[in-house]
Amino acid sequence: MQTPHVGRTFLESDRIVRKQVERAWSQFVERGSCATESVRDVVLNSWHRCRNEGVEATRTCSALIARGKQLEQLKRENEELLLASQHTWKMLSDILVDTESLLLVAAPNGVLLDVCGNPQVVEGGADQYVAPGHDWSEQKAGTNAVGTVIALREPVEIHSAEHFCQSAKIWTCSAAPVIDHVSGDLFGVIDITTRSHAFSRQSIALAMTAARQIEQTLQSRELARNVQLLNWFANKAERWYRDSVVLLDRRGRIVTCNEHARRLFKGIQLGHLMRGGSALLPETAINDIDNCAQFLPAGIDLVAVDTFAGENAWEGGLLVLENHNRRATLLADNPLLGERHRGALPARDPFATIVGDCALMERLRDMAKNWAVTEAPILIRGESGSGKELLARALHAASPRRGGPFITVDCTTLEKTSAGEVIFGDELSGQDHRDTDQYAGKIGQASGGTLFLRTVDALPVATQARLTNFVRSEPFGRSDSPGPAGVRVIASMVADPGAQTLERNLDRELQGTTLHVPALRDRAGDLPALVDHFLEKTAHRSGTPRKFADAQLLHWMQRYSWPGNVRELHGMLAFMCDHSEQAELCTRDLPQQWLHRQTPASAAGHAGEATDDSHGILDDLEKKAIAQEMEKHAGNRTRAARSLGISRSTLYRKLRAYGLDSV
């Protein structure tokens, strides 16, 4: 008996077909293959995806990855979808409220945002993990209508026996994608789920109708916003009539642009980006105006931002752009030329990116702010990963040269024989730059801005000597200097301040303005703020719900010596966020391979000394957590494993290892 494929589904009352699918599922779970004539292609392909992702067919629930503040944040991020779906529910409520059906609204990543229906049915669904905050993507919940729609981006109906995970087989669900027809992106998923015995053949049609209506509502609202943007832009265009101007909507997509912008992008073979609806910037970048310049195409500089509807939240606005080479040349000739554009940039503290309120960091910020407005070269000392380049960028952003380029050179990557040519340029390598009208090499690229030399002590002595002459010859601080001409040099080094690692003359030139970035172990009080900052940043960039660190994890972090400093902390948190399904990170989420080579430092001991073995501390914490969960669930290992976020087999192994198997 041939089962219809995509677009055609069997009647759930047909017990013969259902039994065939159940047998095929059992075969697939055991052997990885089954009789294909018994299963629709759309279902079998999904089963294979689930198997490849390592989804356990005996999984008892979808993962709860967002609750409390995390769920509220996810709802705010999908506010437009929720508002549009509420209007749709009002229209469908008369049809569904007296049935056993639920209307589900899911985010593009598969997390449920809202569940509508008869209150008793909603409550019953919550007992089976059909509730806001649960992840119903295929990777977390196996084959189901929400997850499979996300994978295929087309309407799907999944009957009870066709679900991959055993616990989901009580449902029959019909879902359709909500698509942004401008960008083609997925807004979310609308799903009608019901108990299998109450299945209705009209469910898939209702889901598709609801999704189309939501799309039309969202499209109408977006069109109304763009009309407002265009009216606002018409009043602003006169101010920037000589410049390349692009109008963006709140998602970073181009609404319109002027002729100067079209020519600018055509000149660098990117003219296709100037079409309306094209995404010039990712949405994550446009929410952080200070950093959006780094996402622009190579060769394009951002010289001004004018925002629509206030400064607190990006609701659209215009970007004033310039060709990079032309701008660098103009600023080198006349640095004051860019001041008209800079006046439109939002007034923000560049040093706000440096997180930490301890006395050491307050003193560092105060000194950096004082030196930023000067033209003096600066040397930044600090351990690897402590944030020296972040400080250098803040110095540049707070300086009179903020409209010019910021060029970074990692001196450790330069060959000794060619380091001078890279920095000073082949063409002018044997000349004194004061005898020419322009620079070459990296110095030429940084003209009108800042040259940041990372690990400057790695340069050959001869190159350091040339750099000394260059720094001395720049008109920094002269009373007869007409302005910040040339290039400002900021250098960094990892070496101990007492070590004689710089060529003496260069060391003397740079030592006058030296900033010391403290090691993370010397400012452990800043750890909670740094953890909060990096978790927020990770969630923002990945588009996932924000996670939080529990008290035990923070305590462990404050005892650790952090040889890799802030960079190590950021990397560790990013790893934990990627590999943990829980909303709250804890010590059991720490990467094992990382623990093998790291040790926590004594809270009372010397900064670099290690005392307690890292495995011992974490084993004690894990043993305590497992014992607490076992006691909480009266010895029920299934519930304890679910609460701990681990499989039952893993729990059994750990119970034996910790001598808790009699609990």
XYZ file of C-alpha atoms in Angstrom:
663
model
C 0.000 0.000 0.000
C 1.594 3.271 -1.141
C 1.278 6.175 1.300
C 0.768 9.640 -0.258
C 3.730 12.006 0.019
C 4.109 15.742 0.667
C 0.839 17.625 0.363
C -1.336 14.575 0.893
C -1.839 12.876 4.274
C -3.606 9.741 5.427
C -6.705 9.714 7.609
C -5.773 9.089 11.215
C -8.751 6.725 11.440
C -6.991 4.390 9.012
C -5.469 2.064 11.606
C -3.729 -0.083 8.999
C -1.679 2.837 7.735
C -0.889 3.986 11.269
C 0.329 0.518 12.244
C 2.552 0.426 9.161
C 4.134 3.738 10.133
C 4.633 2.532 13.729
C 6.441 -0.599 12.492
C 8.566 1.487 10.111
C 9.481 3.845 12.975
C 10.549 0.939 15.185
C 12.701 -0.444 12.368
C 14.246 2.967 11.739
C 15.074 3.544 15.410
C 16.693 0.109 15.673
C 18.476 -0.133 12.303
C 18.520 3.352 10.791
C 16.375 2.220 7.846
C 12.842 1.010 7.206
C 10.364 0.046 4.529
C 10.120 3.347 2.663
C 6.765 2.599 1.031
C 5.120 2.876 4.457
C 6.322 6.397 5.225
C 5.851 9.690 3.420
C 9.040 11.243 2.014
C 8.649 14.385 4.112
C 8.551 12.272 7.285
C 11.349 9.861 6.363
C 13.669 12.711 5.392
C 12.965 14.353 8.738
C 13.721 11.107 10.587
C 17.102 10.987 8.859
C 17.840 14.585 9.860
C 16.937 13.787 13.458
C 19.169 10.732 13.477
C 22.070 12.739 12.021
C 21.579 15.380 14.744
C 21.743 12.707 17.447
C 18.131 13.154 18.589
C 17.062 10.375 20.946
C 13.810 8.749 19.834
C 12.976 8.011 23.472
C 13.343 11.652 24.479
C 10.484 12.499 26.790
C 10.158 16.219 26.191
C 11.249 19.219 24.210
C 13.898 21.359 25.896
C 12.791 24.299 28.028
C 15.356 26.892 26.970
C 13.566 30.152 27.831
C 11.697 31.129 30.959
C 11.250 34.204 33.093
C 13.391 37.069 31.858
C 14.773 35.043 28.948
C 11.274 34.279 27.670
C 10.204 37.899 28.050
C 13.263 38.979 26.061
C 12.464 36.463 23.317
C 8.895 37.739 23.164
C 10.132 41.320 22.849
C 12.357 40.285 19.963
C 9.330 38.735 18.227
C 6.804 41.341 19.312
C 5.565 42.050 15.786
C 4.824 38.366 15.145
C 2.952 38.049 18.446
C 0.850 41.168 17.842
C -0.128 39.981 14.368
C -0.947 36.470 15.618
C -3.225 37.845 18.350
C -5.383 39.437 15.664
C -5.500 36.099 13.834
C -6.458 34.222 17.003
C -9.435 36.503 17.501
C -10.705 35.386 14.106
C -10.028 31.677 14.709
C -11.084 31.500 18.345
C -14.734 30.822 17.471
C -13.598 27.809 15.450
C -10.987 26.386 17.837
C -12.054 27.363 21.351
C -14.605 24.543 21.674
C -12.243 21.916 20.251
C -9.191 20.130 21.624
C -6.956 22.137 19.289
C -4.249 24.652 20.193
C -2.887 27.504 18.103
C 0.906 27.704 18.574
C 3.137 30.637 17.647
C 6.840 29.750 17.340
C 9.924 31.903 16.823
C 12.168 31.228 13.792
C 14.398 29.021 15.979
C 11.459 26.795 17.014
C 10.896 28.112 20.551
C 7.194 28.485 21.367
C 6.182 32.088 22.092
C 2.454 31.704 22.683
C -0.189 28.992 22.999
C -3.860 29.884 22.429
C -6.963 27.783 22.960
C -9.440 26.534 25.504
C -7.821 27.152 28.951
C -8.240 23.514 29.978
C -6.644 22.312 26.748
C -3.815 24.856 27.133
C -3.171 23.582 30.670
C -3.132 19.983 29.458
C -0.727 20.886 26.665
C 1.663 22.503 29.158
C 1.889 19.159 30.985
C 3.163 17.676 27.715
C 5.728 20.461 27.089
C 3.514 22.357 24.633
C 4.072 25.701 26.355
C 5.980 28.972 25.806
C 9.723 28.596 26.206
C 9.958 25.004 24.932
C 12.105 24.362 21.864
C 10.262 22.360 19.184
C 12.948 22.512 16.512
C 13.854 19.169 14.942
C 17.239 19.250 16.683
C 15.580 19.383 20.112
C 12.196 17.693 19.679
C 12.555 15.481 16.615
C 10.083 15.339 13.732
C 7.115 17.622 14.421
C 5.221 20.206 12.398
C 6.966 23.281 13.854
C 10.494 21.921 13.510
C 9.939 20.353 10.104
C 8.400 23.565 8.736
C 11.553 25.418 9.847
C 13.684 22.831 8.037
C 11.610 22.889 4.808
C 10.059 26.390 4.883
C 6.763 24.990 3.563
C 3.481 23.812 5.151
C 3.691 20.410 6.847
C 1.294 18.073 8.631
C 2.687 15.441 11.011
C 0.418 12.716 12.369
C 0.883 10.911 15.660
C 2.883 7.888 14.504
C 5.055 10.040 12.246
C 6.682 11.983 15.115
C 10.274 10.926 15.749
C 10.179 11.224 19.551
C 7.952 8.798 21.436
C 6.430 11.412 23.756
C 5.128 13.541 20.844
C 3.084 10.743 19.269
C -0.026 11.769 21.214
C -0.310 14.825 18.936
C -1.229 15.536 15.345
C 0.009 18.937 14.210
C -0.363 21.111 11.120
C 1.908 24.112 10.587
C 2.831 26.751 8.026
C 5.738 29.214 7.829
C 5.332 32.981 8.171
C 7.686 34.473 5.568
C 9.004 38.001 5.109
C 8.350 38.398 1.384
C 10.805 41.294 1.083
C 13.884 39.485 2.377
C 12.660 35.895 2.213
C 13.518 35.436 5.900
C 11.424 33.283 8.214
C 9.382 35.358 10.678
C 8.092 32.323 12.582
C 5.711 29.364 12.429
C 1.951 29.031 13.023
C 0.864 25.582 14.160
C -2.488 23.967 14.947
C -1.945 21.041 17.292
C -4.557 18.627 18.588
C -4.780 15.280 20.319
C -4.605 12.571 17.677
C -8.102 11.237 18.289
C -9.551 14.714 17.641
C -7.678 15.345 14.392
C -9.436 17.478 11.746
C -8.612 17.479 8.013
C -9.196 21.256 8.016
C -6.258 21.967 10.341
C -3.624 22.342 7.612
C -5.860 24.735 5.667
C -6.470 26.807 8.821
C -2.734 26.949 9.584
C -1.916 28.101 6.045
C -4.692 30.699 6.100
C -3.533 32.018 9.482
C 0.086 32.254 8.297
C -0.905 34.159 5.145
C -3.023 36.590 7.138
C -0.162 37.248 9.568
C 2.194 37.832 6.641
C -0.206 40.406 5.183
C -0.552 42.147 8.562
C 3.218 42.337 9.001
C 3.713 43.527 5.437
C 1.117 46.284 5.851
C 2.731 47.505 9.057
C 6.182 47.490 7.469
C 4.881 49.445 4.486
C 3.373 52.059 6.828
C 6.728 52.420 8.608
C 8.557 52.845 5.318
C 6.152 55.592 4.266
C 6.994 57.414 7.506
C 10.699 56.844 6.883
C 10.491 58.225 3.344
C 8.665 61.354 4.545
C 11.341 61.867 7.190
C 14.096 61.257 4.620
C 12.624 63.865 2.260
C 13.169 66.519 4.939
C 16.716 65.306 5.647
C 17.949 64.855 2.091
C 18.739 68.521 1.522
C 21.290 68.542 4.337
C 23.251 65.703 2.714
C 22.713 66.519 -0.962
C 26.470 66.373 -1.729
C 27.043 63.048 0.033
C 26.341 59.375 -0.560
C 23.255 58.662 1.527
C 21.413 55.381 2.109
C 18.089 55.101 3.959
C 17.699 51.889 5.988
C 14.679 50.405 7.723
C 14.753 48.974 11.228
C 16.144 45.647 9.953
C 19.086 47.196 8.125
C 17.453 46.849 4.681
C 17.720 49.559 2.046
C 14.558 51.591 1.510
C 16.092 54.059 -0.932
C 19.354 55.875 -1.668
C 20.545 58.895 -3.636
C 22.478 58.934 -6.902
C 25.809 59.548 -5.146
C 25.394 56.290 -3.221
C 24.529 54.362 -6.388
C 27.704 55.599 -8.086
C 29.780 54.872 -4.985
C 28.677 51.240 -4.779
C 28.814 50.760 -8.540
C 32.432 51.905 -8.419
C 33.350 48.986 -6.171
C 31.216 46.474 -8.135
C 28.481 46.350 -5.472
C 25.790 48.286 -7.286
C 23.293 45.427 -6.792
C 23.209 46.229 -3.064
C 21.499 49.539 -3.769
C 18.223 47.887 -4.728
C 15.357 48.438 -2.321
C 14.935 45.537 0.096
C 18.606 44.511 0.046
C 20.142 43.993 3.486
C 23.105 46.357 3.743
C 23.757 45.574 7.418
C 22.783 42.618 9.609
C 20.045 43.404 12.108
C 22.408 42.654 14.996
C 24.809 45.329 13.751
C 22.252 48.053 13.191
C 21.157 47.802 16.828
C 24.670 48.878 17.840
C 25.298 52.030 15.842
C 28.836 52.457 17.160
C 29.933 49.140 15.630
C 27.912 49.005 12.411
C 30.764 50.546 10.375
C 32.723 47.286 10.566
C 29.945 45.446 8.682
C 30.026 47.766 5.660
C 31.638 46.481 2.447
C 35.393 46.931 2.103
C 36.292 50.326 0.692
C 33.302 52.111 2.261
C 33.594 54.343 5.343
C 30.732 55.398 7.599
C 31.042 59.137 8.267
C 27.657 59.919 9.837
C 24.453 58.356 11.160
C 21.127 60.158 11.411
C 18.497 58.149 13.287
C 14.735 58.127 12.929
C 12.426 58.195 15.978
C 14.908 58.788 18.761
C 18.292 57.488 19.883
C 17.388 54.704 22.334
C 16.224 52.118 19.779
C 16.990 51.824 16.090
C 13.803 52.246 14.068
C 15.523 53.168 10.844
C 17.656 56.047 9.661
C 20.188 57.179 7.121
C 23.886 56.422 6.713
C 26.265 58.934 5.162
C 29.015 57.016 3.364
C 32.314 57.810 1.692
C 34.911 56.043 -0.406
C 37.644 54.922 2.015
C 40.662 56.032 -0.037
C 39.179 59.415 -0.887
C 38.177 60.070 2.711
C 41.611 59.137 4.076
C 43.267 61.482 1.578
C 40.913 64.371 2.360
C 41.332 63.994 6.111
C 45.100 63.815 5.796
C 45.078 67.082 3.833
C 42.506 68.801 6.057
C 41.393 66.881 9.162
C 38.771 69.492 9.994
C 36.915 68.686 6.794
C 35.063 65.807 8.457
C 33.754 67.743 11.452
C 30.453 68.548 9.714
C 29.746 64.842 9.414
C 30.929 63.958 12.889
C 28.381 66.314 14.360
C 25.611 63.950 13.240
C 27.043 60.916 15.003
C 25.361 59.975 18.282
C 27.209 61.287 21.316
C 28.364 58.103 23.057
C 31.199 57.386 25.471
C 33.755 55.276 23.555
C 35.091 53.960 26.875
C 31.694 52.471 27.799
C 32.802 49.328 25.921
C 35.429 48.719 28.619
C 33.494 46.870 31.321
C 34.525 47.102 34.968
C 34.016 49.408 37.933
C 36.895 48.436 40.212
C 39.419 51.088 41.257
C 42.033 49.842 38.759
C 39.635 50.120 35.811
C 38.289 53.518 36.911
C 41.841 54.847 37.050
C 42.646 53.324 33.643
C 39.579 54.954 32.055
C 40.359 58.343 33.607
C 43.943 58.262 32.305
C 42.842 57.015 28.876
C 40.262 59.801 28.506
C 42.911 62.410 29.318
C 45.387 61.004 26.776
C 42.796 60.308 24.059
C 42.274 63.984 23.213
C 46.020 64.552 22.756
C 48.132 63.572 19.760
C 50.863 61.826 21.756
C 51.827 58.238 20.914
C 50.703 55.728 23.551
C 52.082 52.411 24.776
C 49.578 49.917 26.244
C 50.968 47.169 28.461
C 49.069 44.152 29.707
C 48.888 40.379 29.669
C 47.636 38.467 26.655
C 43.858 38.652 26.326
C 43.444 41.503 28.816
C 41.824 43.881 26.306
C 44.648 46.040 24.965
C 43.187 46.368 21.468
C 39.757 47.224 22.866
C 41.383 50.072 24.785
C 43.263 51.189 21.665
C 40.018 51.361 19.681
C 38.373 53.374 22.454
C 41.332 55.795 22.438
C 40.928 56.238 18.689
C 37.143 56.700 18.933
C 37.583 59.394 21.610
C 40.328 61.244 19.734
C 40.171 64.085 17.168
C 41.076 61.386 14.588
C 37.910 59.330 15.142
C 36.733 60.135 11.611
C 39.910 58.610 10.139
C 40.888 54.942 9.735
C 42.024 52.628 12.523
C 44.659 50.284 11.089
C 45.911 47.286 13.096
C 49.241 45.519 12.519
C 50.051 42.316 14.409
C 53.835 42.588 14.631
C 54.228 38.916 15.576
C 53.075 37.880 12.091
C 55.643 39.991 10.209
C 58.798 38.494 8.745
C 61.936 40.138 10.105
C 63.235 40.858 6.618
C 60.052 42.562 5.425
C 58.582 44.132 8.587
C 59.863 47.581 7.676
C 58.448 47.374 4.166
C 55.017 46.315 5.449
C 54.837 49.214 7.889
C 56.562 51.930 5.874
C 55.881 50.695 2.333
C 58.071 49.309 -0.456
C 57.924 52.393 -2.528
C 59.115 54.819 0.135
C 61.039 52.378 2.316
C 64.318 54.173 1.809
C 62.925 57.695 2.015
C 62.125 60.073 4.818
C 58.351 60.480 4.804
C 58.716 64.194 5.577
C 60.034 64.737 2.044
C 56.840 63.401 0.466
C 53.191 64.398 0.374
C 51.945 60.916 1.247
C 52.881 57.815 3.162
C 53.119 54.215 1.977
C 52.524 50.851 3.639
C 50.379 50.529 6.739
C 51.292 54.062 7.754
C 49.806 55.270 4.473
C 46.611 53.322 5.090
C 46.331 54.931 8.535
C 46.819 58.467 7.195
C 44.531 60.837 9.051
C 43.792 58.211 11.694
C 45.502 55.782 14.065
C 48.062 53.031 13.500
C 47.845 50.334 16.189
C 50.948 48.139 16.452
C 50.055 45.015 18.384
C 53.027 43.431 20.233
C 55.402 46.156 19.029
C 58.348 44.573 20.866
C 58.246 41.721 18.291
C 59.556 44.095 15.592
C 63.199 43.771 14.579
C 65.494 46.313 16.243
C 66.137 48.051 12.906
C 62.411 48.528 12.319
C 61.976 49.801 15.872
C 64.673 52.391 15.139
C 62.825 53.568 12.030
C 59.611 53.724 14.024
C 61.399 55.851 16.628
C 62.375 58.358 13.940
C 58.832 58.382 12.588
C 57.271 59.046 16.008
C 59.757 61.821 16.729
C 59.126 63.516 13.390
C 55.320 63.693 13.739
C 54.043 67.169 14.764
C 52.314 65.854 17.908
C 51.919 68.436 20.595
C 53.642 71.282 18.716
C 52.200 74.713 19.171
C 52.891 75.509 15.520
C 51.114 72.364 14.293
C 48.054 73.293 12.178
C 46.124 70.176 13.243
C 46.329 66.435 13.713
C 48.198 65.757 10.461
C 49.884 62.438 9.685
C 49.339 59.351 11.803
C 48.984 58.710 15.517
C 50.785 55.612 16.791
C 49.385 53.417 19.554
C 51.439 50.346 20.422
C 50.923 47.415 22.768
C 53.134 44.787 24.319
C 52.620 41.763 26.536
C 56.016 41.795 28.223
C 56.476 42.590 31.903
C 56.902 46.344 32.474
C 60.298 45.726 34.067
C 61.690 43.745 31.125
C 63.977 45.493 28.647
C 62.335 44.165 25.510
C 61.966 47.349 23.475
C 64.794 49.043 21.659
C 65.876 51.710 24.118
C 65.093 54.780 21.996
C 61.621 53.537 21.024
C 60.923 52.592 24.629
C 61.867 56.103 25.699
C 59.617 57.702 23.070
C 56.587 55.624 24.074
C 57.079 55.413 27.829
C 55.897 58.974 28.387
C 52.299 57.870 27.972
C 51.975 54.260 29.123
C 48.653 52.703 30.103
C 48.599 49.445 32.076
C 45.611 47.120 31.551
C 45.164 45.019 34.722
C 44.924 41.237 34.583
C 41.474 39.770 35.189
C 42.647 38.000 38.363
C 43.503 41.425 39.814
C 39.941 42.664 39.350
C 37.830 39.651 40.278
C 35.116 42.011 41.516
C 34.374 42.904 37.888
C 33.608 39.276 36.970
C 29.793 39.436 37.463
C 29.569 42.516 35.230
C 31.849 40.941 32.592
C 29.892 37.676 32.623
C 26.635 39.590 32.238
C 28.128 41.651 29.378
C 29.439 38.633 27.443
C 26.257 36.575 27.889
C 24.194 39.499 26.609
C 26.597 39.958 23.681
C 26.552 36.239 22.799
C 22.750 36.116 22.835
C 22.522 39.267 20.717
C 24.898 37.999 18.040
C 23.490 34.458 17.867
C 19.841 35.534 18.057
C 19.185 33.086 20.907
C 17.607 33.669 24.329
C 19.953 35.169 26.885
C 21.473 32.805 29.435
C 22.493 33.487 33.028
C 25.240 32.193 35.312
C 24.268 30.720 38.671
C 25.927 31.649 41.973
C 28.149 28.538 42.159
C 29.559 29.168 38.700
C 30.314 32.814 39.530
C 32.014 31.693 42.745
C 34.168 29.241 40.795
C 35.092 31.928 38.274
C 36.179 34.326 41.011
C 38.578 31.675 42.358
C 40.139 30.939 38.996
C 43.413 32.636 37.959
C 42.385 33.348 34.296
C 45.760 33.114 32.530
C 43.982 34.022 29.289
C 42.232 36.976 30.939
C 39.068 38.522 29.456
C 39.512 36.764 26.117
C 39.510 33.387 27.872
C 36.389 34.311 29.849
C 34.557 35.358 26.673
C 35.536 32.188 24.828
C 34.541 29.951 27.714
C 31.105 31.563 28.058
C 30.481 31.346 24.309
C 31.313 27.616 24.425
C 28.976 27.043 27.367
C 26.118 28.911 25.673
C 26.526 26.814 22.519
C 26.570 23.485 24.368
C 24.059 23.990 27.174
C 20.308 23.589 26.690
C 19.505 25.168 30.042
C 18.693 28.833 30.563
C 20.968 28.993 33.602
C 24.640 28.045 33.225
C 26.247 26.146 36.072
C 29.548 24.429 36.870
C 28.527 21.195 35.142
C 28.414 23.146 31.860
C 32.151 23.911 32.038
C 33.994 22.238 29.128
C 35.872 19.139 30.244
C 38.781 19.596 27.836
C 39.268 23.072 29.256
C 39.383 21.731 32.808
C 42.182 19.319 31.986
C 44.581 22.160 31.377
C 43.255 24.862 33.759
C 43.232 25.083 37.558
C 41.386 27.415 39.904
C 43.443 29.784 42.000
C 43.279 29.966 45.767
C 41.049 32.757 46.930
C 43.609 33.609 49.612
C 46.732 32.639 47.718
C 49.010 34.439 45.310
C 47.511 35.619 42.005
C 49.295 33.088 39.828
C 49.357 30.159 42.247
C 46.950 27.204 41.998
C 45.827 25.112 44.945
C 42.682 22.969 44.701
C 42.484 20.558 41.806
C 39.842 21.705 39.309
C 38.360 18.229 38.968
C 37.958 17.930 42.726
C 36.064 21.195 43.042
C 33.767 20.505 40.106
C 33.192 16.881 41.122
C 32.110 18.002 44.583
C 29.739 20.574 43.118
C 28.310 18.079 40.618
C 27.891 15.388 43.279
C 26.058 17.866 45.508
C 23.779 18.958 42.648
C 22.889 15.369 41.744
C 22.194 14.448 45.366
C 19.922 17.467 45.751
C 17.924 16.620 42.615
C 17.567 12.972 43.640
C 16.269 14.042 47.036
C 13.981 16.634 45.468
C 12.392 14.022 43.182
C 12.229 11.303 45.861
C 14.705 9.069 44.044
C 12.912 9.235 40.672
C 15.868 9.051 38.313
C 13.922 9.986 35.193
C 12.719 13.253 36.707
C 16.129 13.987 38.241
C 17.867 13.481 34.879
C 15.307 15.746 33.191
C 15.840 18.472 35.821
C 19.639 18.184 35.498
C 19.457 18.349 31.705
C 21.273 15.027 31.157
C 20.229 11.631 29.838
C 19.222 8.825 32.192
C 22.228 6.728 31.155
C 24.548 9.616 32.037
C 22.809 10.015 35.399
C 23.177 6.281 36.160
C 26.901 6.454 35.365
C 27.435 9.476 37.595
C 25.424 7.954 40.443
C 27.732 4.934 40.389
C 30.855 7.106 40.132
C 29.837 9.224 43.145
C 28.539 6.313 45.208
C 24.988 7.613 45.062
C 23.395 4.632 43.319
C 21.728 3.610 46.556
C 19.953 6.975 46.867
